[in-house]
PDB file of C-alpha atoms in Angstrom:
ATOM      1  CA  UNK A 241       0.000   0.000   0.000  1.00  0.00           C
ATOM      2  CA  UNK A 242       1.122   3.768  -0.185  1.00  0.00           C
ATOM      3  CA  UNK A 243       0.717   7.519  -0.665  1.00  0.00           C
ATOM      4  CA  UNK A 244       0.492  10.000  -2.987  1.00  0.00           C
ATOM      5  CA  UNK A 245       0.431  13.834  -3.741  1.00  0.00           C
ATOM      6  CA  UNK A 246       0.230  15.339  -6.661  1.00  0.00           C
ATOM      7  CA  UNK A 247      -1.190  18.721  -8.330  1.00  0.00           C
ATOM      8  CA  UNK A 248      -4.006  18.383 -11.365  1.00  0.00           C
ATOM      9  CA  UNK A 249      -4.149  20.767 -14.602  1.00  0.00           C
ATOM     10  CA  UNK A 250      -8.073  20.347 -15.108  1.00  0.00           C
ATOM     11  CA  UNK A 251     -10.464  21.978 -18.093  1.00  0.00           C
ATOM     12  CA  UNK A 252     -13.924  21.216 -19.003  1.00  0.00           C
ATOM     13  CA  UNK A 253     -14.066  19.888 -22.716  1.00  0.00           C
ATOM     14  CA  UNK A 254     -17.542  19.258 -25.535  1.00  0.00           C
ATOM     15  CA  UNK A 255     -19.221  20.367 -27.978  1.00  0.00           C
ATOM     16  CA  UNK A 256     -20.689  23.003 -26.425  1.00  0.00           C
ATOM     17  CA  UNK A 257     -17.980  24.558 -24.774  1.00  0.00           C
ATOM     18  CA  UNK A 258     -16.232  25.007 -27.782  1.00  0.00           C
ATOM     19  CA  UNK A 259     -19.105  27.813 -28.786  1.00  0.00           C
ATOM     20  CA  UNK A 260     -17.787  29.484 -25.519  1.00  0.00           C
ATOM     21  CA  UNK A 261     -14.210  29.231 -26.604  1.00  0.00           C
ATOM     22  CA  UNK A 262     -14.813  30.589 -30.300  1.00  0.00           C
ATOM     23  CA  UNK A 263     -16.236  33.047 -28.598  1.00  0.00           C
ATOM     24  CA  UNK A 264     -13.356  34.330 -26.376  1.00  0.00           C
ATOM     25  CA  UNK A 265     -11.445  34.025 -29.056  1.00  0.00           C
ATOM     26  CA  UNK A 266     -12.866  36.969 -30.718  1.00  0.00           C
ATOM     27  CA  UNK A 267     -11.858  39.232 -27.780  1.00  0.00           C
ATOM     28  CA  UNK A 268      -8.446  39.629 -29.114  1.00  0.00           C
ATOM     29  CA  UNK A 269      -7.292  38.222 -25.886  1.00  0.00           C
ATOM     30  CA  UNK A 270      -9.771  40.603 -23.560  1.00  0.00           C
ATOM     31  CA  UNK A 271     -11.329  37.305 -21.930  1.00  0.00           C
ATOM     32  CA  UNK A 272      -9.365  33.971 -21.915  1.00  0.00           C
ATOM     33  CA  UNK A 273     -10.027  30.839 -20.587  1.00  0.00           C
ATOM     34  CA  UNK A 274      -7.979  28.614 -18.545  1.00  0.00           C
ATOM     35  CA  UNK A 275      -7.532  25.605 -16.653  1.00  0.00           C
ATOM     36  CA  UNK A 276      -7.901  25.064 -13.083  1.00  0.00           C
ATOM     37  CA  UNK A 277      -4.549  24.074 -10.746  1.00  0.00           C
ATOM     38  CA  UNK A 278      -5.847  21.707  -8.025  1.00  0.00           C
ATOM     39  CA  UNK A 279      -4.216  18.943  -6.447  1.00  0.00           C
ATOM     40  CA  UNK A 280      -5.186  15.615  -5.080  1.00  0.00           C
ATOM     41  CA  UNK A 281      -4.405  13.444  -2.301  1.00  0.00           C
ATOM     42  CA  UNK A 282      -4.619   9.631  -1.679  1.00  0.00           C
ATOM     43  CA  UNK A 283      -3.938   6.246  -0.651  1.00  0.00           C
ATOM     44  CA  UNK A 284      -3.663   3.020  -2.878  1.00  0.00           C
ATOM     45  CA  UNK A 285      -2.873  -0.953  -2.352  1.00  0.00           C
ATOM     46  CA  UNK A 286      -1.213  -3.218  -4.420  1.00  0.00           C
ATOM     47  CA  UNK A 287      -2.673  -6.634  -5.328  1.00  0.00           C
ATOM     48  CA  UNK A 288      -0.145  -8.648  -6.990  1.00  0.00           C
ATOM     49  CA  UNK A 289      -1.768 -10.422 -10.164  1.00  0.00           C
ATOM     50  CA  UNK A 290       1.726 -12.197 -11.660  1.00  0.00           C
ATOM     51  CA  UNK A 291       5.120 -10.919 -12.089  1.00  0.00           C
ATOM     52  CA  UNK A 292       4.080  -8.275 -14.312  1.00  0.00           C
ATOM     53  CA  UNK A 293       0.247  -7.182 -13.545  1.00  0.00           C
ATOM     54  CA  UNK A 294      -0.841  -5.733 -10.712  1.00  0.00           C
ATOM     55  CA  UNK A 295      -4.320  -4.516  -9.262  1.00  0.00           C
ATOM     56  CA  UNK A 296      -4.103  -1.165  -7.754  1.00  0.00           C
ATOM     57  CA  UNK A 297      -7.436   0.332  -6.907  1.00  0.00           C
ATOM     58  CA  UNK A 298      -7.027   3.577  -4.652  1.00  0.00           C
ATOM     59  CA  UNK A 299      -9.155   6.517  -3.148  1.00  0.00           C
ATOM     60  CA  UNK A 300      -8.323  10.376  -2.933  1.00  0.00           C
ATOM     61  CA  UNK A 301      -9.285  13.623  -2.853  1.00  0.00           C
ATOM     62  CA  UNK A 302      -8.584  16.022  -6.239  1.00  0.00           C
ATOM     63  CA  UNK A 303      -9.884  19.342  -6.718  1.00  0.00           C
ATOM     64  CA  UNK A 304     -10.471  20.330 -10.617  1.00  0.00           C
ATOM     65  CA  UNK A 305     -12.501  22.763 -12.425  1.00  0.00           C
ATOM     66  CA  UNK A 306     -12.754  25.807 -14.858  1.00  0.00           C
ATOM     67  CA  UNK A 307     -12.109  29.477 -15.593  1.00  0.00           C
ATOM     68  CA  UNK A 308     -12.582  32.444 -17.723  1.00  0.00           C
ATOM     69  CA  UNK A 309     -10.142  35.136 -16.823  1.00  0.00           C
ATOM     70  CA  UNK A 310     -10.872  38.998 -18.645  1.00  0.00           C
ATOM     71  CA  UNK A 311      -8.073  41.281 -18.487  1.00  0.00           C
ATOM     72  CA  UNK A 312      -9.528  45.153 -20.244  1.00  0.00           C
ATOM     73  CA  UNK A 313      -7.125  45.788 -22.922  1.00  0.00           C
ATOM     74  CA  UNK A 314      -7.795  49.383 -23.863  1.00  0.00           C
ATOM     75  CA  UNK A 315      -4.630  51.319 -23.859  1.00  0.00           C
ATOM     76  CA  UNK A 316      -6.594  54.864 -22.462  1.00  0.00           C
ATOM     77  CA  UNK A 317      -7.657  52.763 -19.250  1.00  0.00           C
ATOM     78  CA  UNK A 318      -4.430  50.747 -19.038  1.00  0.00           C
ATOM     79  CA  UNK A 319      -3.559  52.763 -15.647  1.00  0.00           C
ATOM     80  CA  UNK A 320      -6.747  51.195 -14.189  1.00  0.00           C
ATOM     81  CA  UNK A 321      -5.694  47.827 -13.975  1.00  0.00           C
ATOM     82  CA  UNK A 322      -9.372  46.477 -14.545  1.00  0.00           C
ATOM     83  CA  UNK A 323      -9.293  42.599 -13.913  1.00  0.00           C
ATOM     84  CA  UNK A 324     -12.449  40.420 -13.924  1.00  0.00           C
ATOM     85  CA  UNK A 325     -12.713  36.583 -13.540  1.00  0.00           C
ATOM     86  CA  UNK A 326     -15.245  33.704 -13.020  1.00  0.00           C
ATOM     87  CA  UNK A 327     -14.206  30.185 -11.984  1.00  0.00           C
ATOM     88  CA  UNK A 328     -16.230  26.799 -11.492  1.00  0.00           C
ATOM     89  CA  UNK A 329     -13.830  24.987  -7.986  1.00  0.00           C
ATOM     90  CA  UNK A 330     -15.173  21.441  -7.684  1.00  0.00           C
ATOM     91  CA  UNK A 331     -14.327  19.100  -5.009  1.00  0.00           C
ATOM     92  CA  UNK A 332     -14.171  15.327  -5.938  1.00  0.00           C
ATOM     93  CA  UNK A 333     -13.382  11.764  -4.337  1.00  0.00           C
ATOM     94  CA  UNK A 334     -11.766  10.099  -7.003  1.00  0.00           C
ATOM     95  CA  UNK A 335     -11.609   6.039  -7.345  1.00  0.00           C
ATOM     96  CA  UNK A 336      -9.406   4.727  -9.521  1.00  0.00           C
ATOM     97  CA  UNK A 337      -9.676   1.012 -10.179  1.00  0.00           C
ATOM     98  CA  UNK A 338      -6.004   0.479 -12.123  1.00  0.00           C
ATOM     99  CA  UNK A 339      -4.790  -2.790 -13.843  1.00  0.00           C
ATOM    100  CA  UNK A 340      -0.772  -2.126 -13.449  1.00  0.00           C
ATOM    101  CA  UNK A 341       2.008  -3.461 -15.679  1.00  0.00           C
ATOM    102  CA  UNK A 342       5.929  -3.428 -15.171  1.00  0.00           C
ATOM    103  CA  UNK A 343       7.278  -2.726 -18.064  1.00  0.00           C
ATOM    104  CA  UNK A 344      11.311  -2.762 -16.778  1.00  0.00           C
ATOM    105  CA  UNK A 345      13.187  -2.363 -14.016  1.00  0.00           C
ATOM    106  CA  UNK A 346      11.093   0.828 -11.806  1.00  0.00           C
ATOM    107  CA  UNK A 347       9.060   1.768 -14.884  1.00  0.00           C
ATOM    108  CA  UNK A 348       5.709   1.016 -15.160  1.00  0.00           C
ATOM    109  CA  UNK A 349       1.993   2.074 -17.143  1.00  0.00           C
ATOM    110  CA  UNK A 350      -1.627   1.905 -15.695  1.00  0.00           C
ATOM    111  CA  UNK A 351      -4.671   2.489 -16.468  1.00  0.00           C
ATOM    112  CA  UNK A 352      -8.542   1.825 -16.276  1.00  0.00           C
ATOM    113  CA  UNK A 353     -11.638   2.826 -14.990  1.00  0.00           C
ATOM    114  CA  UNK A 354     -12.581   5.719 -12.194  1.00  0.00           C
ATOM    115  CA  UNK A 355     -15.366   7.000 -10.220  1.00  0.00           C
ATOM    116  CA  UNK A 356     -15.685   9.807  -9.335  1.00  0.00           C
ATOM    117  CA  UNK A 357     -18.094  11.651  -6.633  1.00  0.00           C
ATOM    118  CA  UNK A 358     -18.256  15.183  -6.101  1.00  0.00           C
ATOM    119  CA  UNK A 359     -18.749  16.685  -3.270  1.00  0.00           C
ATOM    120  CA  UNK A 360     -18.986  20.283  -3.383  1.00  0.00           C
ATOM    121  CA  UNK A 361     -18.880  23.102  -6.080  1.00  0.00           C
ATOM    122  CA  UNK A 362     -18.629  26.526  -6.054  1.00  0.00           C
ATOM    123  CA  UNK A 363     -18.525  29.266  -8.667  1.00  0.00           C
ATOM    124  CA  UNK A 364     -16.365  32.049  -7.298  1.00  0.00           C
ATOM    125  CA  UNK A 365     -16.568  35.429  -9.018  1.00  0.00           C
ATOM    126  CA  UNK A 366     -14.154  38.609  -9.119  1.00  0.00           C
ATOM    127  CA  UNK A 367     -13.981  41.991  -9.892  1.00  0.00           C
ATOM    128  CA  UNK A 368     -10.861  44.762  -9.711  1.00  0.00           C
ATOM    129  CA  UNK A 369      -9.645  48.063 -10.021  1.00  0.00           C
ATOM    130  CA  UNK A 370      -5.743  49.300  -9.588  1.00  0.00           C
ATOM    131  CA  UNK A 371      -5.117  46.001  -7.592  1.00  0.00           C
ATOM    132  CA  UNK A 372      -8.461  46.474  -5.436  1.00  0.00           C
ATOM    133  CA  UNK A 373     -11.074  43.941  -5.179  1.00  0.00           C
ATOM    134  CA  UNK A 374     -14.619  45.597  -5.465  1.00  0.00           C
ATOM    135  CA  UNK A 375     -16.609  42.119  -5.858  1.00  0.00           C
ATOM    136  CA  UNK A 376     -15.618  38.317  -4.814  1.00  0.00           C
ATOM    137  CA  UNK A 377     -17.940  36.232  -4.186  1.00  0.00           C
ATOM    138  CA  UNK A 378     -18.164  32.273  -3.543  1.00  0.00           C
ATOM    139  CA  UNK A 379     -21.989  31.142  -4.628  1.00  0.00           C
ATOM    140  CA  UNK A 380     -22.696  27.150  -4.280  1.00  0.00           C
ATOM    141  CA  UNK A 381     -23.487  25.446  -7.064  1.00  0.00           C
ATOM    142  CA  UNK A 382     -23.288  21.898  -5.794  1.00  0.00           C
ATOM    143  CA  UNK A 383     -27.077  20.713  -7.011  1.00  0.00           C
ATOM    144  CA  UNK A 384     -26.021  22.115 -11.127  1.00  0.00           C
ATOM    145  CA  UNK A 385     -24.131  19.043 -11.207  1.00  0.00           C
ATOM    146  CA  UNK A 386     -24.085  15.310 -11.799  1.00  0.00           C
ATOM    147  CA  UNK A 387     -22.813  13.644  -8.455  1.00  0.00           C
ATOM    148  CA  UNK A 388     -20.945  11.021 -10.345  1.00  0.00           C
ATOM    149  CA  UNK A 389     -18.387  10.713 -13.057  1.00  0.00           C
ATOM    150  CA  UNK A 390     -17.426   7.745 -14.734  1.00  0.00           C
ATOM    151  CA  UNK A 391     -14.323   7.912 -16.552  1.00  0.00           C
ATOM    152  CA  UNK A 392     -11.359   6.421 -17.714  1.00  0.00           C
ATOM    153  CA  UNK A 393      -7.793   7.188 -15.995  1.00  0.00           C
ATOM    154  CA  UNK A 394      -4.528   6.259 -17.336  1.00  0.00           C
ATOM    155  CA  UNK A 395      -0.428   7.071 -17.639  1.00  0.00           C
ATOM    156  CA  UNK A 396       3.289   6.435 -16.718  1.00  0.00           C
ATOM    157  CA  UNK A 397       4.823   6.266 -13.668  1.00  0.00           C
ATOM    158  CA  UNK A 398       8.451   5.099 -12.308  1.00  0.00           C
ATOM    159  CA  UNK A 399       9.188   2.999  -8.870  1.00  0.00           C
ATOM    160  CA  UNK A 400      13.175   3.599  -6.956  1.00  0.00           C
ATOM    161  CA  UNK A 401      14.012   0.886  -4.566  1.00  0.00           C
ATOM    162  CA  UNK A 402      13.611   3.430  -2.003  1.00  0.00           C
ATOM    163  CA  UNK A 403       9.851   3.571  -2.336  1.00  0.00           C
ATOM    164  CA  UNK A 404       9.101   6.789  -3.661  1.00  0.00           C
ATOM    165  CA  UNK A 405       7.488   6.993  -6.911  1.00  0.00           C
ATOM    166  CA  UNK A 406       6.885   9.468  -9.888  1.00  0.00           C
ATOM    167  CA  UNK A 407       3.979   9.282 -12.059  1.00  0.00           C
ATOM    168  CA  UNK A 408       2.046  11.365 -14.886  1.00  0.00           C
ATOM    169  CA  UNK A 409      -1.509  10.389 -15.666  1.00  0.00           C
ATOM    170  CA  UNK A 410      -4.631  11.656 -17.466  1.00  0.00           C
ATOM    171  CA  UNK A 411      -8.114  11.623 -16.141  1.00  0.00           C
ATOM    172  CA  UNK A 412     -10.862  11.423 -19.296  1.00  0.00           C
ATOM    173  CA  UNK A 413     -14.490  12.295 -17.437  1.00  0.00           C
ATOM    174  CA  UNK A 414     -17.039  10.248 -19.865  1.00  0.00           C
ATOM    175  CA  UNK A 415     -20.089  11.643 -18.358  1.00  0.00           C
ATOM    176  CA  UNK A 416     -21.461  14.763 -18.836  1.00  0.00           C
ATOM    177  CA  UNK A 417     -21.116  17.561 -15.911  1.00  0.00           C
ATOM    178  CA  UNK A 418     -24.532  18.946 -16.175  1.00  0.00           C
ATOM    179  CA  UNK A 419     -27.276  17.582 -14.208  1.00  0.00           C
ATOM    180  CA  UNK A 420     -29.910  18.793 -16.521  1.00  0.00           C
ATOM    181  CA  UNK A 421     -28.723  18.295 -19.698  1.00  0.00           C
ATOM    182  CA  UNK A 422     -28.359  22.094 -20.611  1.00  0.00           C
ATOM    183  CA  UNK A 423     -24.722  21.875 -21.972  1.00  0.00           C
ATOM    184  CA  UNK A 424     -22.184  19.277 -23.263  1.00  0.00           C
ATOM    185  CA  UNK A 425     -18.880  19.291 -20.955  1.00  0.00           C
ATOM    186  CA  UNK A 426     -16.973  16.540 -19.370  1.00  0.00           C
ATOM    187  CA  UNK A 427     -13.611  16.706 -16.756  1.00  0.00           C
ATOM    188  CA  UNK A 428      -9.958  16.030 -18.366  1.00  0.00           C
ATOM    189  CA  UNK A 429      -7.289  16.605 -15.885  1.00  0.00           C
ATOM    190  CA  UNK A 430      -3.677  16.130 -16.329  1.00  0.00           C
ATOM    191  CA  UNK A 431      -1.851  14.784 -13.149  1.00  0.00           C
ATOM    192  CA  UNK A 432       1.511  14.903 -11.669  1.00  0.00           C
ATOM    193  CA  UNK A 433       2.476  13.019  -8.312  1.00  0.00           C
ATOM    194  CA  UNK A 434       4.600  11.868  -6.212  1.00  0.00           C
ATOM    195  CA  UNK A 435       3.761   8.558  -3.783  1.00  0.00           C
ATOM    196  CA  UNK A 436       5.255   6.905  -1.313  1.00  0.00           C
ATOM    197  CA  UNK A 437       4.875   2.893  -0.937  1.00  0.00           C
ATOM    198  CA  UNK A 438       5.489   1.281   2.190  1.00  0.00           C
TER     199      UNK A 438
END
């Protein structure tokens, strides 16, 4: 069994997101839209299958999300610093349910499915002037979503005889975010840890 750490490089992605981003696009850079930094945080056990395959099912916590950041580009109000920004902060319990393979000596490659439960969202919203912040503003936003996300999880990782271990994986949400249907838009999220196995 062991630990890991990590931080997450999350977007929402579909059909009908991409309206939204065709969109920003034609603000000549004036609104932009970006991923969400999170980070996760988990345990996971090792089930020996044979010498090469492994089980490794595992349980943690990973934050993940979306933004739109608008920066007002007019040279004649440059001095006021006007910054405004919306983003969607989602909590999840992630569990990934991994068939392992050694591939050589340390390295390895995983992958397979994960569900995942969220717990809590928020939308928080900003607003500022000359490095002042007239508006921000947390508003819940829990019930908007689907509780559960089925997905598919995979990547790389590389075990020292120490016990510490890198890895880089990607999260692919298959089910869509919206409770009722309104919009297309699933969770991708990059991931970078470090573990610990014991």
């Amino acid at each position: 069994y062991g630990l890991m750490a990590g931080v997450n490089f999350s977007k929402w992605q579909g059909d009908d997101l991409q309206i939204v981003e065709d969109l920003v696009e034609k603000t000549d850079g004036w609104l932009v839209t970006k991923g969400k930094t999170g980070f996760h945080v988990g345990g996971y056990v090792n089930i020996p299958i044979s010498g090469t395959f492994s089980f490794q099912p595992g349980l943690e916590y990973s934050k993940k999300g979306y933004s739109i950041k608008g920066d007002l580009k007019i040279d004649a109000l440059k001095f006021l610093a006007i910054n405004a920004g919306a983003q969607v902060q989602q909590h999840y319990i992630d569990m990934p349910l991994h068939l392992k393979a050694k591939l050589g000596k340390g390295l390895n490659v995983y992958a397979g499915p994960q569900v995942s439960y969220l717990v809590r969202s928020t939308l928080n919203a900003k607003l500022g002037v000359l490095g002042i912040s007239l508006f921000n503003k947390g508003i819940g936003i829990t019930e908007r979503f689907n509780k559960v996300d089925l997905g598919l999880s995979g990547g790389v990782g590389y075990q020292f005889d120490n016990g510490i271990s890198l890895r880089a994986g990607y999260d692919h949400g298959l089910s869509k975010l919206d409770k009722n249907d309104n919009y297309a838009a699933h969770n991708r999220v990059i991931k970078v840890s470090v573990g610990y196995t014991f």
